[in-house]
PDB file of C-alpha atoms in Angstrom:
ATOM      1  CA  MET A  61       0.000   0.000   0.000  1.00  0.00           C
ATOM      2  CA  ASP A  62       1.476   3.374  -0.958  1.00  0.00           C
ATOM      3  CA  GLY A  63       1.701   6.347   1.398  1.00  0.00           C
ATOM      4  CA  GLY A  64      -1.133   8.181  -0.324  1.00  0.00           C
ATOM      5  CA  SER A  65      -3.473   5.222   0.167  1.00  0.00           C
ATOM      6  CA  ARG A  66      -2.552   4.972   3.839  1.00  0.00           C
ATOM      7  CA  CYS A  67      -3.260   8.668   4.308  1.00  0.00           C
ATOM      8  CA  ARG A  68      -6.628   8.378   2.576  1.00  0.00           C
ATOM      9  CA  GLN A  69      -7.604   5.393   4.724  1.00  0.00           C
ATOM     10  CA  SER A  70      -6.533   7.265   7.855  1.00  0.00           C
ATOM     11  CA  ARG A  71      -8.641  10.284   6.915  1.00  0.00           C
ATOM     12  CA  ALA A  72     -11.636   8.057   6.214  1.00  0.00           C
ATOM     13  CA  HIS A  73     -11.191   6.398   9.606  1.00  0.00           C
ATOM     14  CA  HIS A  74     -11.152   9.765  11.364  1.00  0.00           C
ATOM     15  CA  ARG A  75     -14.388  10.765   9.666  1.00  0.00           C
ATOM     16  CA  ARG A  76     -16.065   7.493  10.598  1.00  0.00           C
ATOM     17  CA  SER A  77     -15.332   7.955  14.293  1.00  0.00           C
ATOM     18  CA  ALA A  78     -18.517   7.625  16.353  1.00  0.00           C
ATOM     19  CA  ARG A  79     -19.849  11.107  16.938  1.00  0.00           C
ATOM     20  CA  ALA A  80     -23.128  12.896  17.221  1.00  0.00           C
ATOM     21  CA  GLY A  81     -24.114  16.483  16.703  1.00  0.00           C
ATOM     22  CA  PRO A  82     -27.080  18.798  16.114  1.00  0.00           C
ATOM     23  CA  GLN A  83     -27.517  21.051  13.118  1.00  0.00           C
ATOM     24  CA  PRO A  84     -30.146  23.732  13.714  1.00  0.00           C
ATOM     25  CA  ARG A  85     -31.384  25.172  10.454  1.00  0.00           C
ATOM     26  CA  GLY A  86     -33.210  28.306   9.461  1.00  0.00           C
ATOM     27  CA  THR A  87     -35.842  29.147   6.898  1.00  0.00           C
ATOM     28  CA  SER A  88     -33.581  29.662   3.885  1.00  0.00           C
ATOM     29  CA  GLY A  89     -30.723  27.924   2.114  1.00  0.00           C
ATOM     30  CA  ALA A  90     -32.452  24.538   2.237  1.00  0.00           C
ATOM     31  CA  GLY A  91     -30.235  23.092  -0.475  1.00  0.00           C
ATOM     32  CA  ARG A  92     -27.116  23.808   1.550  1.00  0.00           C
ATOM     33  CA  ARG A  93     -28.636  22.226   4.639  1.00  0.00           C
ATOM     34  CA  ARG A  94     -29.572  19.069   2.751  1.00  0.00           C
ATOM     35  CA  HIS A  95     -26.043  18.801   1.399  1.00  0.00           C
ATOM     36  CA  HIS A  96     -24.634  19.275   4.919  1.00  0.00           C
ATOM     37  CA  ARG A  97     -26.716  16.328   5.989  1.00  0.00           C
ATOM     38  CA  ARG A  98     -25.845  14.215   2.939  1.00  0.00           C
ATOM     39  CA  ARG A  99     -22.081  14.760   3.388  1.00  0.00           C
ATOM     40  CA  TYR A 100     -22.284  14.544   7.177  1.00  0.00           C
ATOM     41  CA  LEU A 101     -24.150  11.268   7.585  1.00  0.00           C
ATOM     42  CA  PRO A 102     -21.681   8.759   6.104  1.00  0.00           C
ATOM     43  CA  ALA A 103     -18.944  10.202   8.278  1.00  0.00           C
ATOM     44  CA  PHE A 104     -20.533  10.492  11.726  1.00  0.00           C
ATOM     45  CA  ASP A 105     -23.118   8.573  13.653  1.00  0.00           C
ATOM     46  CA  ASN A 106     -26.208  10.263  15.020  1.00  0.00           C
ATOM     47  CA  SER A 107     -27.845  13.684  14.978  1.00  0.00           C
ATOM     48  CA  PRO A 108     -30.562  15.594  16.809  1.00  0.00           C
ATOM     49  CA  ALA A 109     -31.818  17.888  14.031  1.00  0.00           C
ATOM     50  CA  PRO A 110     -34.088  20.885  14.578  1.00  0.00           C
ATOM     51  CA  GLY A 111     -35.447  21.651  11.128  1.00  0.00           C
ATOM     52  CA  SER A 112     -36.933  24.310   8.900  1.00  0.00           C
ATOM     53  CA  THR A 113     -39.972  22.704   7.224  1.00  0.00           C
ATOM     54  CA  PRO A 114     -41.825  19.408   7.627  1.00  0.00           C
ATOM     55  CA  GLU A 115     -40.734  18.429   4.116  1.00  0.00           C
ATOM     56  CA  ASP A 116     -37.090  19.139   4.877  1.00  0.00           C
ATOM     57  CA  LEU A 117     -37.313  17.143   8.087  1.00  0.00           C
ATOM     58  CA  ALA A 118     -38.866  14.196   6.273  1.00  0.00           C
ATOM     59  CA  GLU A 119     -36.132  14.258   3.642  1.00  0.00           C
ATOM     60  CA  THR A 120     -33.451  14.452   6.309  1.00  0.00           C
ATOM     61  CA  ALA A 121     -34.962  11.549   8.243  1.00  0.00           C
ATOM     62  CA  ALA A 122     -35.011   9.440   5.077  1.00  0.00           C
ATOM     63  CA  MET A 123     -31.339  10.195   4.453  1.00  0.00           C
ATOM     64  CA  VAL A 124     -30.480   9.108   7.977  1.00  0.00           C
ATOM     65  CA  LYS A 125     -32.307   5.801   7.573  1.00  0.00           C
ATOM     66  CA  ASN A 126     -30.516   5.160   4.288  1.00  0.00           C
ATOM     67  CA  PHE A 127     -27.201   5.412   6.115  1.00  0.00           C
ATOM     68  CA  ASP A 128     -28.393   3.254   9.019  1.00  0.00           C
ATOM     69  CA  ARG A 129     -28.082   6.147  11.477  1.00  0.00           C
ATOM     70  CA  ARG A 130     -30.402   7.478  14.147  1.00  0.00           C
ATOM     71  CA  ILE A 131     -31.851  10.969  14.244  1.00  0.00           C
ATOM     72  CA  VAL A 132     -34.019  13.012  16.594  1.00  0.00           C
ATOM     73  CA  ILE A 133     -36.069  15.541  14.630  1.00  0.00           C
ATOM     74  CA  ALA A 134     -38.037  18.541  15.855  1.00  0.00           C
ATOM     75  CA  GLU A 135     -39.423  21.848  14.650  1.00  0.00           C
ATOM     76  CA  VAL A 136     -38.206  24.681  16.841  1.00  0.00           C
ATOM     77  CA  ASP A 137     -37.716  28.422  16.624  1.00  0.00           C
ATOM     78  CA  VAL A 138     -33.982  28.849  17.213  1.00  0.00           C
ATOM     79  CA  ARG A 139     -34.672  32.264  18.729  1.00  0.00           C
ATOM     80  CA  ASN A 140     -36.419  30.480  21.613  1.00  0.00           C
ATOM     81  CA  PHE A 141     -33.664  29.311  23.954  1.00  0.00           C
ATOM     82  CA  ASP A 142     -35.861  27.137  26.168  1.00  0.00           C
ATOM     83  CA  ALA A 143     -37.390  25.325  23.192  1.00  0.00           C
ATOM     84  CA  LEU A 144     -34.004  24.849  21.549  1.00  0.00           C
ATOM     85  CA  LYS A 145     -32.472  23.577  24.772  1.00  0.00           C
ATOM     86  CA  SER A 146     -35.299  21.088  25.183  1.00  0.00           C
ATOM     87  CA  VAL A 147     -34.651  19.658  21.710  1.00  0.00           C
ATOM     88  CA  VAL A 148     -30.894  19.384  22.219  1.00  0.00           C
ATOM     89  CA  ASP A 149     -31.240  17.884  25.697  1.00  0.00           C
ATOM     90  CA  SER A 150     -33.759  15.351  24.410  1.00  0.00           C
ATOM     91  CA  GLY A 151     -31.529  14.464  21.488  1.00  0.00           C
ATOM     92  CA  VAL A 152     -28.508  13.905  23.696  1.00  0.00           C
ATOM     93  CA  GLU A 153     -30.571  11.816  26.104  1.00  0.00           C
ATOM     94  CA  GLN A 154     -31.762   9.573  23.277  1.00  0.00           C
ATOM     95  CA  LEU A 155     -28.487   9.360  21.358  1.00  0.00           C
ATOM     96  CA  GLY A 156     -26.153   9.271  24.322  1.00  0.00           C
ATOM     97  CA  ARG A 157     -23.578  11.947  23.506  1.00  0.00           C
ATOM     98  CA  LEU A 158     -22.791  15.206  21.746  1.00  0.00           C
ATOM     99  CA  ASP A 159     -19.542  15.961  19.906  1.00  0.00           C
ATOM    100  CA  ILE A 160     -20.309  18.449  17.137  1.00  0.00           C
ATOM    101  CA  ILE A 161     -22.435  21.586  16.879  1.00  0.00           C
ATOM    102  CA  VAL A 162     -23.253  23.192  13.521  1.00  0.00           C
ATOM    103  CA  ALA A 163     -25.042  26.525  13.973  1.00  0.00           C
ATOM    104  CA  ASN A 164     -26.378  27.081  10.469  1.00  0.00           C
ATOM    105  CA  ALA A 165     -29.719  28.863  10.907  1.00  0.00           C
ATOM    106  CA  GLY A 166     -30.003  32.154   9.103  1.00  0.00           C
ATOM    107  CA  ILE A 167     -31.994  34.518   6.918  1.00  0.00           C
ATOM    108  CA  GLY A 168     -31.017  37.096   4.336  1.00  0.00           C
ATOM    109  CA  THR A 169     -32.775  40.280   3.269  1.00  0.00           C
ATOM    110  CA  MET A 170     -31.857  43.460   1.461  1.00  0.00           C
ATOM    111  CA  GLY A 171     -32.343  46.670   3.379  1.00  0.00           C
ATOM    112  CA  ASP A 172     -31.636  50.371   3.118  1.00  0.00           C
ATOM    113  CA  LYS A 173     -28.657  52.486   4.010  1.00  0.00           C
ATOM    114  CA  LEU A 174     -27.727  51.675   7.574  1.00  0.00           C
ATOM    115  CA  HIS A 175     -28.954  54.948   9.065  1.00  0.00           C
ATOM    116  CA  LYS A 176     -32.303  54.388   7.356  1.00  0.00           C
ATOM    117  CA  THR A 177     -32.711  50.715   8.275  1.00  0.00           C
ATOM    118  CA  ASP A 178     -36.047  49.842   9.833  1.00  0.00           C
ATOM    119  CA  GLU A 179     -35.688  48.890  13.501  1.00  0.00           C
ATOM    120  CA  ALA A 180     -37.886  45.801  13.181  1.00  0.00           C
ATOM    121  CA  LEU A 181     -35.810  44.556  10.235  1.00  0.00           C
ATOM    122  CA  TRP A 182     -32.617  45.183  12.206  1.00  0.00           C
ATOM    123  CA  GLN A 183     -33.882  43.330  15.259  1.00  0.00           C
ATOM    124  CA  GLU A 184     -35.117  40.337  13.279  1.00  0.00           C
ATOM    125  CA  MET A 185     -31.734  39.986  11.596  1.00  0.00           C
ATOM    126  CA  ILE A 186     -29.836  40.183  14.888  1.00  0.00           C
ATOM    127  CA  ASP A 187     -32.228  37.742  16.561  1.00  0.00           C
ATOM    128  CA  VAL A 188     -31.976  35.090  13.841  1.00  0.00           C
ATOM    129  CA  ASN A 189     -28.452  35.493  12.478  1.00  0.00           C
ATOM    130  CA  LEU A 190     -26.586  36.334  15.677  1.00  0.00           C
ATOM    131  CA  SER A 191     -28.503  35.669  18.882  1.00  0.00           C
ATOM    132  CA  SER A 192     -29.758  32.270  17.710  1.00  0.00           C
ATOM    133  CA  VAL A 193     -26.174  31.223  16.935  1.00  0.00           C
ATOM    134  CA  TRP A 194     -25.165  32.075  20.489  1.00  0.00           C
ATOM    135  CA  LYS A 195     -28.209  30.229  21.844  1.00  0.00           C
ATOM    136  CA  THR A 196     -27.466  27.161  19.728  1.00  0.00           C
ATOM    137  CA  VAL A 197     -23.915  26.902  21.022  1.00  0.00           C
ATOM    138  CA  LYS A 198     -25.042  27.743  24.553  1.00  0.00           C
ATOM    139  CA  THR A 199     -27.426  24.771  24.574  1.00  0.00           C
ATOM    140  CA  GLY A 200     -24.766  22.348  23.404  1.00  0.00           C
ATOM    141  CA  VAL A 201     -21.623  23.365  25.272  1.00  0.00           C
ATOM    142  CA  PRO A 202     -22.651  21.857  28.629  1.00  0.00           C
ATOM    143  CA  HIS A 203     -22.974  18.476  26.892  1.00  0.00           C
ATOM    144  CA  LEU A 204     -19.578  18.854  25.212  1.00  0.00           C
ATOM    145  CA  LEU A 205     -17.992  19.693  28.554  1.00  0.00           C
ATOM    146  CA  ALA A 206     -19.761  16.841  30.322  1.00  0.00           C
ATOM    147  CA  GLY A 207     -18.528  14.387  27.705  1.00  0.00           C
ATOM    148  CA  GLY A 208     -14.913  15.261  28.380  1.00  0.00           C
ATOM    149  CA  ARG A 209     -13.913  14.275  24.827  1.00  0.00           C
ATOM    150  CA  GLY A 210     -13.490  17.738  23.343  1.00  0.00           C
ATOM    151  CA  GLY A 211     -15.543  18.560  20.289  1.00  0.00           C
ATOM    152  CA  SER A 212     -16.033  20.810  17.290  1.00  0.00           C
ATOM    153  CA  VAL A 213     -18.326  23.802  16.893  1.00  0.00           C
ATOM    154  CA  ILE A 214     -18.901  25.228  13.410  1.00  0.00           C
ATOM    155  CA  LEU A 215     -20.696  28.531  12.896  1.00  0.00           C
ATOM    156  CA  THR A 216     -22.001  29.647   9.514  1.00  0.00           C
ATOM    157  CA  SER A 217     -21.139  33.271   8.874  1.00  0.00           C
ATOM    158  CA  SER A 218     -20.836  34.829   5.410  1.00  0.00           C
ATOM    159  CA  MET A 219     -18.530  36.900   3.282  1.00  0.00           C
ATOM    160  CA  ALA A 220     -20.516  39.687   4.924  1.00  0.00           C
ATOM    161  CA  GLY A 221     -18.806  38.605   8.137  1.00  0.00           C
ATOM    162  CA  LEU A 222     -15.461  39.606   6.612  1.00  0.00           C
ATOM    163  CA  LYS A 223     -16.403  42.502   4.329  1.00  0.00           C
ATOM    164  CA  ALA A 224     -18.949  45.306   4.183  1.00  0.00           C
ATOM    165  CA  TYR A 225     -21.710  45.618   1.599  1.00  0.00           C
ATOM    166  CA  PRO A 226     -24.030  48.606   1.106  1.00  0.00           C
ATOM    167  CA  TYR A 227     -27.741  48.283   1.815  1.00  0.00           C
ATOM    168  CA  MET A 228     -27.080  45.175   3.916  1.00  0.00           C
ATOM    169  CA  GLY A 229     -25.765  46.754   7.102  1.00  0.00           C
ATOM    170  CA  HIS A 230     -28.111  44.754   9.319  1.00  0.00           C
ATOM    171  CA  TYR A 231     -26.859  41.512   7.741  1.00  0.00           C
ATOM    172  CA  VAL A 232     -23.203  42.611   7.799  1.00  0.00           C
ATOM    173  CA  ALA A 233     -23.437  43.526  11.477  1.00  0.00           C
ATOM    174  CA  ALA A 234     -24.982  40.180  12.419  1.00  0.00           C
ATOM    175  CA  LYS A 235     -22.462  38.145  10.432  1.00  0.00           C
ATOM    176  CA  HIS A 236     -19.505  40.110  11.825  1.00  0.00           C
ATOM    177  CA  GLY A 237     -20.979  39.394  15.245  1.00  0.00           C
ATOM    178  CA  VAL A 238     -20.834  35.667  14.520  1.00  0.00           C
ATOM    179  CA  VAL A 239     -17.061  36.011  14.076  1.00  0.00           C
ATOM    180  CA  GLY A 240     -16.851  37.640  17.492  1.00  0.00           C
ATOM    181  CA  LEU A 241     -18.833  34.779  19.007  1.00  0.00           C
ATOM    182  CA  MET A 242     -16.569  32.237  17.325  1.00  0.00           C
ATOM    183  CA  ARG A 243     -13.354  33.825  18.555  1.00  0.00           C
ATOM    184  CA  THR A 244     -14.597  34.200  22.105  1.00  0.00           C
ATOM    185  CA  PHE A 245     -15.945  30.653  22.276  1.00  0.00           C
ATOM    186  CA  ALA A 246     -12.649  29.398  20.813  1.00  0.00           C
ATOM    187  CA  VAL A 247     -10.650  31.113  23.556  1.00  0.00           C
ATOM    188  CA  GLU A 248     -12.982  29.990  26.332  1.00  0.00           C
ATOM    189  CA  LEU A 249     -13.457  26.391  25.193  1.00  0.00           C
ATOM    190  CA  GLY A 250     -10.001  25.637  23.820  1.00  0.00           C
ATOM    191  CA  PRO A 251      -8.622  24.418  27.169  1.00  0.00           C
ATOM    192  CA  HIS A 252     -11.304  21.716  27.022  1.00  0.00           C
ATOM    193  CA  GLN A 253     -10.128  20.556  23.570  1.00  0.00           C
ATOM    194  CA  ILE A 254     -13.234  22.060  21.977  1.00  0.00           C
ATOM    195  CA  ARG A 255     -12.519  23.745  18.658  1.00  0.00           C
ATOM    196  CA  VAL A 256     -14.651  26.585  17.297  1.00  0.00           C
ATOM    197  CA  ASN A 257     -14.488  27.876  13.723  1.00  0.00           C
ATOM    198  CA  CYS A 258     -16.501  29.850  11.165  1.00  0.00           C
ATOM    199  CA  VAL A 259     -17.324  29.045   7.558  1.00  0.00           C
ATOM    200  CA  HIS A 260     -17.828  32.052   5.284  1.00  0.00           C
ATOM    201  CA  PRO A 261     -19.733  31.212   2.091  1.00  0.00           C
ATOM    202  CA  THR A 262     -19.975  33.510  -0.879  1.00  0.00           C
ATOM    203  CA  HIS A 263     -23.112  33.299  -3.028  1.00  0.00           C
ATOM    204  CA  VAL A 264     -24.501  29.754  -2.836  1.00  0.00           C
ATOM    205  CA  GLY A 265     -26.929  28.262  -5.324  1.00  0.00           C
ATOM    206  CA  THR A 266     -29.825  27.794  -2.903  1.00  0.00           C
ATOM    207  CA  PRO A 267     -33.247  29.480  -2.553  1.00  0.00           C
ATOM    208  CA  LEU A 268     -31.625  32.032  -0.241  1.00  0.00           C
ATOM    209  CA  LEU A 269     -30.007  33.480  -3.375  1.00  0.00           C
ATOM    210  CA  LEU A 270     -32.020  32.092  -6.270  1.00  0.00           C
ATOM    211  CA  ASN A 271     -35.413  33.677  -5.730  1.00  0.00           C
ATOM    212  CA  GLU A 272     -37.555  36.291  -7.394  1.00  0.00           C
ATOM    213  CA  GLY A 273     -36.789  38.931  -4.776  1.00  0.00           C
ATOM    214  CA  THR A 274     -33.062  38.674  -5.423  1.00  0.00           C
ATOM    215  CA  TYR A 275     -33.516  38.675  -9.180  1.00  0.00           C
ATOM    216  CA  ARG A 276     -35.610  41.834  -9.054  1.00  0.00           C
ATOM    217  CA  GLY A 277     -33.342  43.470  -6.485  1.00  0.00           C
ATOM    218  CA  PHE A 278     -30.290  43.098  -8.715  1.00  0.00           C
ATOM    219  CA  ARG A 279     -32.052  43.596 -12.065  1.00  0.00           C
ATOM    220  CA  PRO A 280     -34.884  46.085 -11.498  1.00  0.00           C
ATOM    221  CA  ASP A 281     -34.498  47.118 -15.125  1.00  0.00           C
ATOM    222  CA  LEU A 282     -35.998  43.820 -16.332  1.00  0.00           C
ATOM    223  CA  ASP A 283     -39.646  42.772 -16.278  1.00  0.00           C
ATOM    224  CA  ASN A 284     -39.021  39.095 -15.512  1.00  0.00           C
ATOM    225  CA  PRO A 285     -35.408  38.594 -14.402  1.00  0.00           C
ATOM    226  CA  GLY A 286     -34.129  35.100 -13.642  1.00  0.00           C
ATOM    227  CA  PRO A 287     -30.965  33.203 -12.683  1.00  0.00           C
ATOM    228  CA  GLY A 288     -29.309  33.907 -16.020  1.00  0.00           C
ATOM    229  CA  ASP A 289     -29.698  37.635 -15.431  1.00  0.00           C
ATOM    230  CA  LEU A 290     -28.315  37.409 -11.902  1.00  0.00           C
ATOM    231  CA  ALA A 291     -25.301  35.221 -12.734  1.00  0.00           C
ATOM    232  CA  PRO A 292     -23.117  37.845 -14.485  1.00  0.00           C
ATOM    233  CA  ILE A 293     -23.564  40.214 -11.553  1.00  0.00           C
ATOM    234  CA  CYS A 294     -22.682  37.562  -8.978  1.00  0.00           C
ATOM    235  CA  GLN A 295     -19.603  36.585 -10.955  1.00  0.00           C
ATOM    236  CA  THR A 296     -18.172  40.093 -10.568  1.00  0.00           C
ATOM    237  CA  TYR A 297     -17.717  39.373  -6.848  1.00  0.00           C
ATOM    238  CA  HIS A 298     -15.297  36.503  -7.527  1.00  0.00           C
ATOM    239  CA  ILE A 299     -11.787  35.881  -8.806  1.00  0.00           C
ATOM    240  CA  LEU A 300     -12.731  32.440 -10.111  1.00  0.00           C
ATOM    241  CA  PRO A 301     -15.057  32.597 -13.139  1.00  0.00           C
ATOM    242  CA  ILE A 302     -18.221  31.339 -11.429  1.00  0.00           C
ATOM    243  CA  PRO A 303     -21.359  33.164 -10.250  1.00  0.00           C
ATOM    244  CA  TRP A 304     -21.904  31.073  -7.127  1.00  0.00           C
ATOM    245  CA  VAL A 305     -20.652  27.960  -5.372  1.00  0.00           C
ATOM    246  CA  GLU A 306     -22.736  24.849  -4.843  1.00  0.00           C
ATOM    247  CA  PRO A 307     -24.152  23.632  -1.514  1.00  0.00           C
ATOM    248  CA  GLU A 308     -21.740  20.694  -1.375  1.00  0.00           C
ATOM    249  CA  ASP A 309     -18.803  23.121  -1.431  1.00  0.00           C
ATOM    250  CA  ILE A 310     -19.953  24.510   1.904  1.00  0.00           C
ATOM    251  CA  SER A 311     -20.748  21.048   3.245  1.00  0.00           C
ATOM    252  CA  ASN A 312     -17.225  19.881   2.452  1.00  0.00           C
ATOM    253  CA  ALA A 313     -15.813  22.723   4.542  1.00  0.00           C
ATOM    254  CA  VAL A 314     -18.174  21.944   7.421  1.00  0.00           C
ATOM    255  CA  LEU A 315     -17.289  18.257   7.307  1.00  0.00           C
ATOM    256  CA  PHE A 316     -13.579  19.078   7.341  1.00  0.00           C
ATOM    257  CA  LEU A 317     -13.951  21.287  10.415  1.00  0.00           C
ATOM    258  CA  ALA A 318     -16.082  18.653  12.145  1.00  0.00           C
ATOM    259  CA  SER A 319     -13.574  15.878  11.507  1.00  0.00           C
ATOM    260  CA  ASP A 320     -10.244  14.982  13.084  1.00  0.00           C
ATOM    261  CA  GLU A 321      -8.547  16.172   9.912  1.00  0.00           C
ATOM    262  CA  SER A 322      -8.823  19.649  11.460  1.00  0.00           C
ATOM    263  CA  ARG A 323      -8.069  18.548  15.023  1.00  0.00           C
ATOM    264  CA  TYR A 324      -5.677  21.444  15.701  1.00  0.00           C
ATOM    265  CA  ILE A 325      -7.565  24.130  13.802  1.00  0.00           C
ATOM    266  CA  THR A 326      -9.534  26.564  15.945  1.00  0.00           C
ATOM    267  CA  GLY A 327     -10.467  30.235  15.802  1.00  0.00           C
ATOM    268  CA  VAL A 328     -10.389  30.237  11.994  1.00  0.00           C
ATOM    269  CA  THR A 329     -12.530  32.204   9.544  1.00  0.00           C
ATOM    270  CA  LEU A 330     -12.643  29.839   6.557  1.00  0.00           C
ATOM    271  CA  PRO A 331     -13.856  31.466   3.325  1.00  0.00           C
ATOM    272  CA  VAL A 332     -15.485  29.326   0.660  1.00  0.00           C
ATOM    273  CA  ASP A 333     -15.631  32.278  -1.648  1.00  0.00           C
ATOM    274  CA  ALA A 334     -14.141  31.719  -5.122  1.00  0.00           C
ATOM    275  CA  GLY A 335     -11.633  34.441  -4.261  1.00  0.00           C
ATOM    276  CA  SER A 336     -14.129  37.068  -3.161  1.00  0.00           C
ATOM    277  CA  CYS A 337     -11.853  38.117  -0.283  1.00  0.00           C
ATOM    278  CA  LEU A 338      -9.311  39.308  -2.842  1.00  0.00           C
ATOM    279  CA  LYS A 339     -11.675  41.763  -4.506  1.00  0.00           C
TER     280      LYS A 339
END
């Protein structure tokens, strides 16, 4: 067996290690969430999974059964700490342990200039994209500490967590806040061998991006804009010649950070951005 084959087998073994972890999900980006689950399931064991829609939950449950894994599913508003805690506690009780947290819930909306942003819009964005991330990690950390095995926490931020964009100040502020949460959790939990990192996607080909509101927002000059009209604009954000990445590109990054392949990586802001950081 050559060295490359040994390394590949070792990496596969690390990813198959028995682990369990929840993945709270929001109301948008369903394609990315499904790909997280599809990439995640062959590698790790069991998952309590708060979900976004009954259909998404049913699809996720079917995926789990196909991989001969167990799952605890529930519908919960991630802004509600008590409800979220109840789901996570129940999942850990039924599955026996918690090793990985993926805080992936989020929404995206266009706004106005920051000084003109509606207060209700601002508060909703902070509640969903920032406070719910803190609450998700807060519910899981006691179980990670009790397990005494370390763990991995992955937070979904955005390129808007690394850069500023006009007319999206409420979103930029929330996603920058996620980076602050990540760094603080990383410092506080590191002595317990718990790693905390952020993934920063650029445009992703999910309903969060590919919807009529986005098309019209970027191409108000057209009567019936569609994906083909949006693509050239999105491509201008990137160094690589693509308009957006695919959901599995984000899932691959999440899986890497959840696995032992990244066992000494913590406090990192990992862009999956087709070079957007360079522009």
